[in-house]
Amino acid sequence: MALATLDASKNVYLLVVNDRATSYTVNADISELIKTGNGTVREFSSKTMDEVVGSLRPKGSNASFALAGNSAILIKFDRQN
């Protein structure tokens, strides 16, 4: 399951939840919400409890990342100047 939101400051949040034991590579098309920018990646899992685990720069308005089994990823893309 994936959910994207845009806040009043024009920050974009992408939440992806994996309720299965299998890991996946996610390629999210976020072209309607953001064209460029950097994202801060937070992970929620049995191994990593709400910690920043990296950063992400979309390529061609696509955000690609690994999603571990039984976990969630929250990516905050900062508003553009």
Short mmCIF file of N, CA, C and O in Angstrom, two decimals:
data_model
loop_
_atom_site.label_atom_id
_atom_site.label_comp_id
_atom_site.label_asym_id
_atom_site.label_seq_id
_atom_site.Cartn_x
_atom_site.Cartn_y
_atom_site.Cartn_z
N MET A 1 0.84 -1.16 0.00
CA MET A 1 0.00 0.00 0.00
C MET A 1 0.89 1.23 0.00
O MET A 1 1.91 1.26 0.68
N ALA A 2 0.51 2.23 -0.75
CA ALA A 2 1.26 3.48 -0.81
C ALA A 2 0.29 4.66 -0.72
O ALA A 2 -0.83 4.60 -1.20
N LEU A 3 0.78 5.72 -0.08
CA LEU A 3 -0.01 6.92 0.09
C LEU A 3 0.92 8.11 -0.04
O LEU A 3 1.98 8.13 0.57
N ALA A 4 0.55 9.10 -0.83
CA ALA A 4 1.33 10.32 -0.98
C ALA A 4 0.48 11.51 -0.55
O ALA A 4 -0.71 11.56 -0.85
N THR A 5 1.12 12.45 0.15
CA THR A 5 0.42 13.65 0.59
C THR A 5 1.29 14.87 0.33
O THR A 5 2.50 14.77 0.21
N LEU A 6 0.65 16.01 0.28
CA LEU A 6 1.31 17.30 0.10
C LEU A 6 0.84 18.20 1.22
O LEU A 6 -0.37 18.39 1.40
N ASP A 7 1.78 18.76 2.01
CA ASP A 7 1.36 19.61 3.11
C ASP A 7 1.30 21.07 2.69
O ASP A 7 1.59 21.41 1.54
N ALA A 8 0.89 21.93 3.60
CA ALA A 8 0.70 23.35 3.30
C ALA A 8 2.00 24.03 2.89
O ALA A 8 1.98 25.03 2.17
N SER A 9 3.14 23.50 3.32
CA SER A 9 4.45 24.06 2.96
C SER A 9 5.00 23.47 1.66
O SER A 9 6.14 23.72 1.30
N LYS A 10 4.19 22.66 1.00
CA LYS A 10 4.53 22.01 -0.27
C LYS A 10 5.59 20.90 -0.13
O LYS A 10 6.26 20.55 -1.10
N ASN A 11 5.73 20.35 1.07
CA ASN A 11 6.55 19.15 1.25
C ASN A 11 5.70 17.95 0.84
O ASN A 11 4.51 17.90 1.11
N VAL A 12 6.32 17.00 0.17
CA VAL A 12 5.63 15.79 -0.27
C VAL A 12 6.07 14.64 0.63
O VAL A 12 7.26 14.47 0.90
N TYR A 13 5.10 13.85 1.09
CA TYR A 13 5.37 12.68 1.91
C TYR A 13 4.87 11.44 1.17
O TYR A 13 3.74 11.44 0.68
N LEU A 14 5.72 10.43 1.10
CA LEU A 14 5.35 9.17 0.48
C LEU A 14 5.50 8.08 1.53
O LEU A 14 6.59 7.86 2.04
N LEU A 15 4.39 7.42 1.87
CA LEU A 15 4.39 6.33 2.83
C LEU A 15 4.07 5.04 2.09
O LEU A 15 3.07 4.96 1.38
N VAL A 16 4.96 4.05 2.24
CA VAL A 16 4.77 2.75 1.60
C VAL A 16 4.85 1.69 2.68
O VAL A 16 5.82 1.65 3.45
N VAL A 17 3.82 0.83 2.75
CA VAL A 17 3.73 -0.21 3.78
C VAL A 17 3.76 -1.58 3.11
O VAL A 17 3.05 -1.82 2.14
N ASN A 18 4.57 -2.47 3.66
CA ASN A 18 4.67 -3.85 3.18
C ASN A 18 4.25 -4.77 4.32
O ASN A 18 4.97 -4.92 5.30
N ASP A 19 3.08 -5.38 4.21
CA ASP A 19 2.57 -6.27 5.26
C ASP A 19 2.89 -7.74 4.97
O ASP A 19 2.33 -8.64 5.59
N ARG A 20 3.79 -7.98 4.05
CA ARG A 20 4.21 -9.35 3.71
C ARG A 20 5.66 -9.56 4.10
O ARG A 20 6.42 -8.61 4.23
N ALA A 21 6.05 -10.82 4.25
CA ALA A 21 7.43 -11.15 4.64
C ALA A 21 8.42 -10.92 3.50
O ALA A 21 9.62 -10.76 3.74
N THR A 22 7.96 -10.87 2.27
CA THR A 22 8.81 -10.70 1.10
C THR A 22 9.26 -9.25 0.96
O THR A 22 8.46 -8.32 1.11
N SER A 23 10.53 -9.04 0.64
CA SER A 23 11.05 -7.70 0.33
C SER A 23 10.74 -7.35 -1.11
O SER A 23 10.64 -8.23 -1.96
N TYR A 24 10.63 -6.06 -1.38
CA TYR A 24 10.31 -5.59 -2.72
C TYR A 24 11.18 -4.38 -3.07
O TYR A 24 11.62 -3.65 -2.19
N THR A 25 11.36 -4.17 -4.37
CA THR A 25 11.91 -2.92 -4.86
C THR A 25 10.72 -2.12 -5.37
O THR A 25 9.94 -2.61 -6.18
N VAL A 26 10.59 -0.91 -4.88
CA VAL A 26 9.46 -0.04 -5.23
C VAL A 26 9.94 1.02 -6.20
O VAL A 26 10.99 1.63 -5.99
N ASN A 27 9.17 1.24 -7.25
CA ASN A 27 9.42 2.32 -8.20
C ASN A 27 8.14 3.16 -8.24
O ASN A 27 7.18 2.80 -8.92
N ALA A 28 8.13 4.26 -7.49
CA ALA A 28 6.94 5.10 -7.36
C ALA A 28 7.01 6.28 -8.32
O ALA A 28 7.99 7.03 -8.31
N ASP A 29 6.00 6.45 -9.15
CA ASP A 29 5.90 7.59 -10.04
C ASP A 29 5.27 8.74 -9.26
O ASP A 29 4.08 8.72 -8.95
N ILE A 30 6.08 9.74 -8.93
CA ILE A 30 5.60 10.88 -8.14
C ILE A 30 5.60 12.16 -8.98
O ILE A 30 5.63 13.26 -8.44
N SER A 31 5.52 12.01 -10.29
CA SER A 31 5.64 13.14 -11.21
C SER A 31 4.56 14.20 -11.03
O SER A 31 4.78 15.36 -11.34
N GLU A 32 3.41 13.82 -10.54
CA GLU A 32 2.34 14.80 -10.32
C GLU A 32 2.57 15.65 -9.09
O GLU A 32 1.97 16.71 -8.94
N LEU A 33 3.47 15.20 -8.20
CA LEU A 33 3.70 15.91 -6.95
C LEU A 33 5.04 16.63 -6.87
O LEU A 33 5.14 17.66 -6.21
N ILE A 34 6.06 16.07 -7.50
CA ILE A 34 7.40 16.65 -7.39
C ILE A 34 8.19 16.31 -8.65
O ILE A 34 8.05 15.22 -9.19
N LYS A 35 9.01 17.24 -9.09
CA LYS A 35 9.85 17.02 -10.27
C LYS A 35 11.30 16.73 -9.88
O LYS A 35 11.95 15.91 -10.49
N THR A 36 11.82 17.46 -8.91
CA THR A 36 13.19 17.28 -8.45
C THR A 36 13.24 17.49 -6.95
O THR A 36 12.28 17.96 -6.35
N GLY A 37 14.36 17.17 -6.36
CA GLY A 37 14.53 17.41 -4.94
C GLY A 37 15.14 16.22 -4.24
O GLY A 37 15.40 15.19 -4.86
N ASN A 38 15.36 16.38 -2.97
CA ASN A 38 15.91 15.32 -2.15
C ASN A 38 14.89 14.85 -1.14
O ASN A 38 14.12 15.65 -0.61
N GLY A 39 14.90 13.56 -0.87
CA GLY A 39 14.00 13.00 0.12
C GLY A 39 14.77 12.39 1.28
O GLY A 39 15.84 11.82 1.09
N THR A 40 14.22 12.52 2.46
CA THR A 40 14.76 11.87 3.65
C THR A 40 13.96 10.61 3.89
O THR A 40 12.73 10.66 3.97
N VAL A 41 14.65 9.46 4.00
CA VAL A 41 14.00 8.16 4.12
C VAL A 41 14.03 7.70 5.57
O VAL A 41 15.09 7.61 6.17
N ARG A 42 12.85 7.39 6.11
CA ARG A 42 12.71 6.83 7.46
C ARG A 42 12.15 5.43 7.34
O ARG A 42 11.29 5.19 6.50
N GLU A 43 12.63 4.53 8.17
CA GLU A 43 12.15 3.14 8.14
C GLU A 43 11.49 2.79 9.47
O GLU A 43 11.94 3.20 10.53
N PHE A 44 10.42 2.01 9.36
CA PHE A 44 9.71 1.46 10.50
C PHE A 44 9.70 -0.05 10.30
O PHE A 44 9.06 -0.55 9.37
N SER A 45 10.42 -0.80 11.15
CA SER A 45 10.47 -2.26 11.03
C SER A 45 10.88 -2.83 12.38
O SER A 45 11.19 -2.10 13.31
N SER A 46 10.92 -4.16 12.46
CA SER A 46 11.36 -4.78 13.71
C SER A 46 12.84 -4.51 13.95
O SER A 46 13.30 -4.52 15.09
N LYS A 47 13.58 -4.23 12.90
CA LYS A 47 15.02 -3.95 12.99
C LYS A 47 15.32 -2.47 13.22
O LYS A 47 16.21 -2.12 13.97
N THR A 48 14.56 -1.61 12.59
CA THR A 48 14.79 -0.17 12.63
C THR A 48 13.49 0.53 13.00
O THR A 48 12.55 0.54 12.22
N MET A 49 13.46 1.09 14.18
CA MET A 49 12.22 1.69 14.69
C MET A 49 12.23 3.21 14.50
O MET A 49 12.78 3.93 15.31
N ASP A 50 11.64 3.66 13.40
CA ASP A 50 11.49 5.08 13.11
C ASP A 50 12.83 5.81 13.13
O ASP A 50 13.03 6.76 13.86
N GLU A 51 13.73 5.36 12.25
CA GLU A 51 15.03 5.99 12.13
C GLU A 51 15.26 6.44 10.70
O GLU A 51 14.77 5.82 9.76
N VAL A 52 16.04 7.51 10.54
CA VAL A 52 16.46 7.92 9.21
C VAL A 52 17.47 6.89 8.72
O VAL A 52 18.45 6.60 9.41
N VAL A 53 17.21 6.32 7.55
CA VAL A 53 18.09 5.27 7.01
C VAL A 53 18.77 5.70 5.71
O VAL A 53 19.50 4.91 5.12
N GLY A 54 18.51 6.92 5.26
CA GLY A 54 19.17 7.38 4.05
C GLY A 54 18.46 8.55 3.41
O GLY A 54 17.55 9.14 3.99
N SER A 55 18.92 8.86 2.21
CA SER A 55 18.30 9.92 1.43
C SER A 55 18.01 9.37 0.03
O SER A 55 18.53 8.33 -0.36
N LEU A 56 17.18 10.09 -0.69
CA LEU A 56 16.75 9.63 -2.01
C LEU A 56 16.56 10.82 -2.93
O LEU A 56 15.93 11.81 -2.54
N ARG A 57 17.09 10.73 -4.11
CA ARG A 57 16.87 11.74 -5.14
C ARG A 57 16.09 11.08 -6.27
O ARG A 57 16.57 10.11 -6.86
N PRO A 58 14.89 11.58 -6.58
CA PRO A 58 14.11 10.99 -7.67
C PRO A 58 14.85 11.11 -9.00
O PRO A 58 15.58 12.07 -9.23
N LYS A 59 14.64 10.14 -9.85
CA LYS A 59 15.21 10.15 -11.20
C LYS A 59 14.06 10.15 -12.19
O LYS A 59 13.28 9.22 -12.24
N GLY A 60 13.93 11.24 -12.94
CA GLY A 60 12.84 11.33 -13.90
C GLY A 60 11.48 11.27 -13.23
O GLY A 60 10.56 10.67 -13.74
N SER A 61 11.36 11.88 -12.05
CA SER A 61 10.12 11.90 -11.26
C SER A 61 9.72 10.52 -10.74
O SER A 61 8.58 10.30 -10.38
N ASN A 62 10.66 9.58 -10.71
CA ASN A 62 10.43 8.27 -10.12
C ASN A 62 11.31 8.11 -8.89
O ASN A 62 12.49 8.45 -8.94
N ALA A 63 10.74 7.58 -7.84
CA ALA A 63 11.49 7.28 -6.63
C ALA A 63 11.60 5.76 -6.52
O ALA A 63 10.59 5.08 -6.42
N SER A 64 12.82 5.24 -6.55
CA SER A 64 13.05 3.79 -6.44
C SER A 64 13.79 3.50 -5.15
O SER A 64 14.78 4.18 -4.83
N PHE A 65 13.31 2.49 -4.42
CA PHE A 65 13.92 2.13 -3.15
C PHE A 65 13.53 0.72 -2.77
O PHE A 65 12.55 0.17 -3.26
N ALA A 66 14.31 0.14 -1.86
CA ALA A 66 14.03 -1.20 -1.35
C ALA A 66 13.08 -1.10 -0.16
O ALA A 66 13.19 -0.18 0.64
N LEU A 67 12.18 -2.05 -0.07
CA LEU A 67 11.22 -2.11 1.03
C LEU A 67 11.29 -3.50 1.64
O LEU A 67 10.93 -4.49 0.99
N ALA A 68 11.79 -3.59 2.87
CA ALA A 68 11.95 -4.87 3.53
C ALA A 68 10.59 -5.48 3.87
O ALA A 68 9.57 -4.78 3.91
N GLY A 69 10.59 -6.77 4.11
CA GLY A 69 9.36 -7.44 4.51
C GLY A 69 8.86 -6.92 5.84
O GLY A 69 9.64 -6.53 6.71
N ASN A 70 7.55 -6.84 5.99
CA ASN A 70 6.91 -6.38 7.22
C ASN A 70 7.49 -5.07 7.72
O ASN A 70 7.94 -4.95 8.86
N SER A 71 7.49 -4.08 6.85
CA SER A 71 8.06 -2.78 7.22
C SER A 71 7.29 -1.66 6.53
O SER A 71 6.39 -1.90 5.73
N ALA A 72 7.68 -0.45 6.87
CA ALA A 72 7.13 0.73 6.22
C ALA A 72 8.26 1.72 5.99
O ALA A 72 9.21 1.79 6.77
N ILE A 73 8.15 2.47 4.90
CA ILE A 73 9.10 3.53 4.56
C ILE A 73 8.31 4.82 4.44
O ILE A 73 7.25 4.85 3.80
N LEU A 74 8.83 5.88 5.06
CA LEU A 74 8.25 7.21 4.92
C LEU A 74 9.34 8.09 4.32
O LEU A 74 10.43 8.20 4.88
N ILE A 75 9.05 8.70 3.18
CA ILE A 75 10.01 9.59 2.52
C ILE A 75 9.42 10.99 2.51
O ILE A 75 8.30 11.20 2.04
N LYS A 76 10.18 11.94 3.02
CA LYS A 76 9.76 13.33 2.99
C LYS A 76 10.63 14.05 1.95
O LYS A 76 11.84 14.11 2.07
N PHE A 77 9.97 14.55 0.91
CA PHE A 77 10.64 15.34 -0.12
C PHE A 77 10.43 16.79 0.23
O PHE A 77 9.29 17.28 0.25
N ASP A 78 11.51 17.51 0.53
CA ASP A 78 11.42 18.92 0.91
C ASP A 78 10.92 19.77 -0.25
O ASP A 78 11.23 19.47 -1.41
N ARG A 79 10.20 20.81 0.09
CA ARG A 79 9.64 21.69 -0.93
C ARG A 79 10.74 22.30 -1.76
O ARG A 79 11.86 22.48 -1.31
N GLN A 80 10.40 22.61 -2.98
CA GLN A 80 11.37 23.22 -3.90
C GLN A 80 11.40 24.72 -3.69
O GLN A 80 10.40 25.34 -3.40
N ASN A 81 12.57 25.31 -3.89
CA ASN A 81 12.73 26.76 -3.76
C ASN A 81 12.17 27.48 -4.96
O ASN A 81 12.13 27.00 -6.02
#
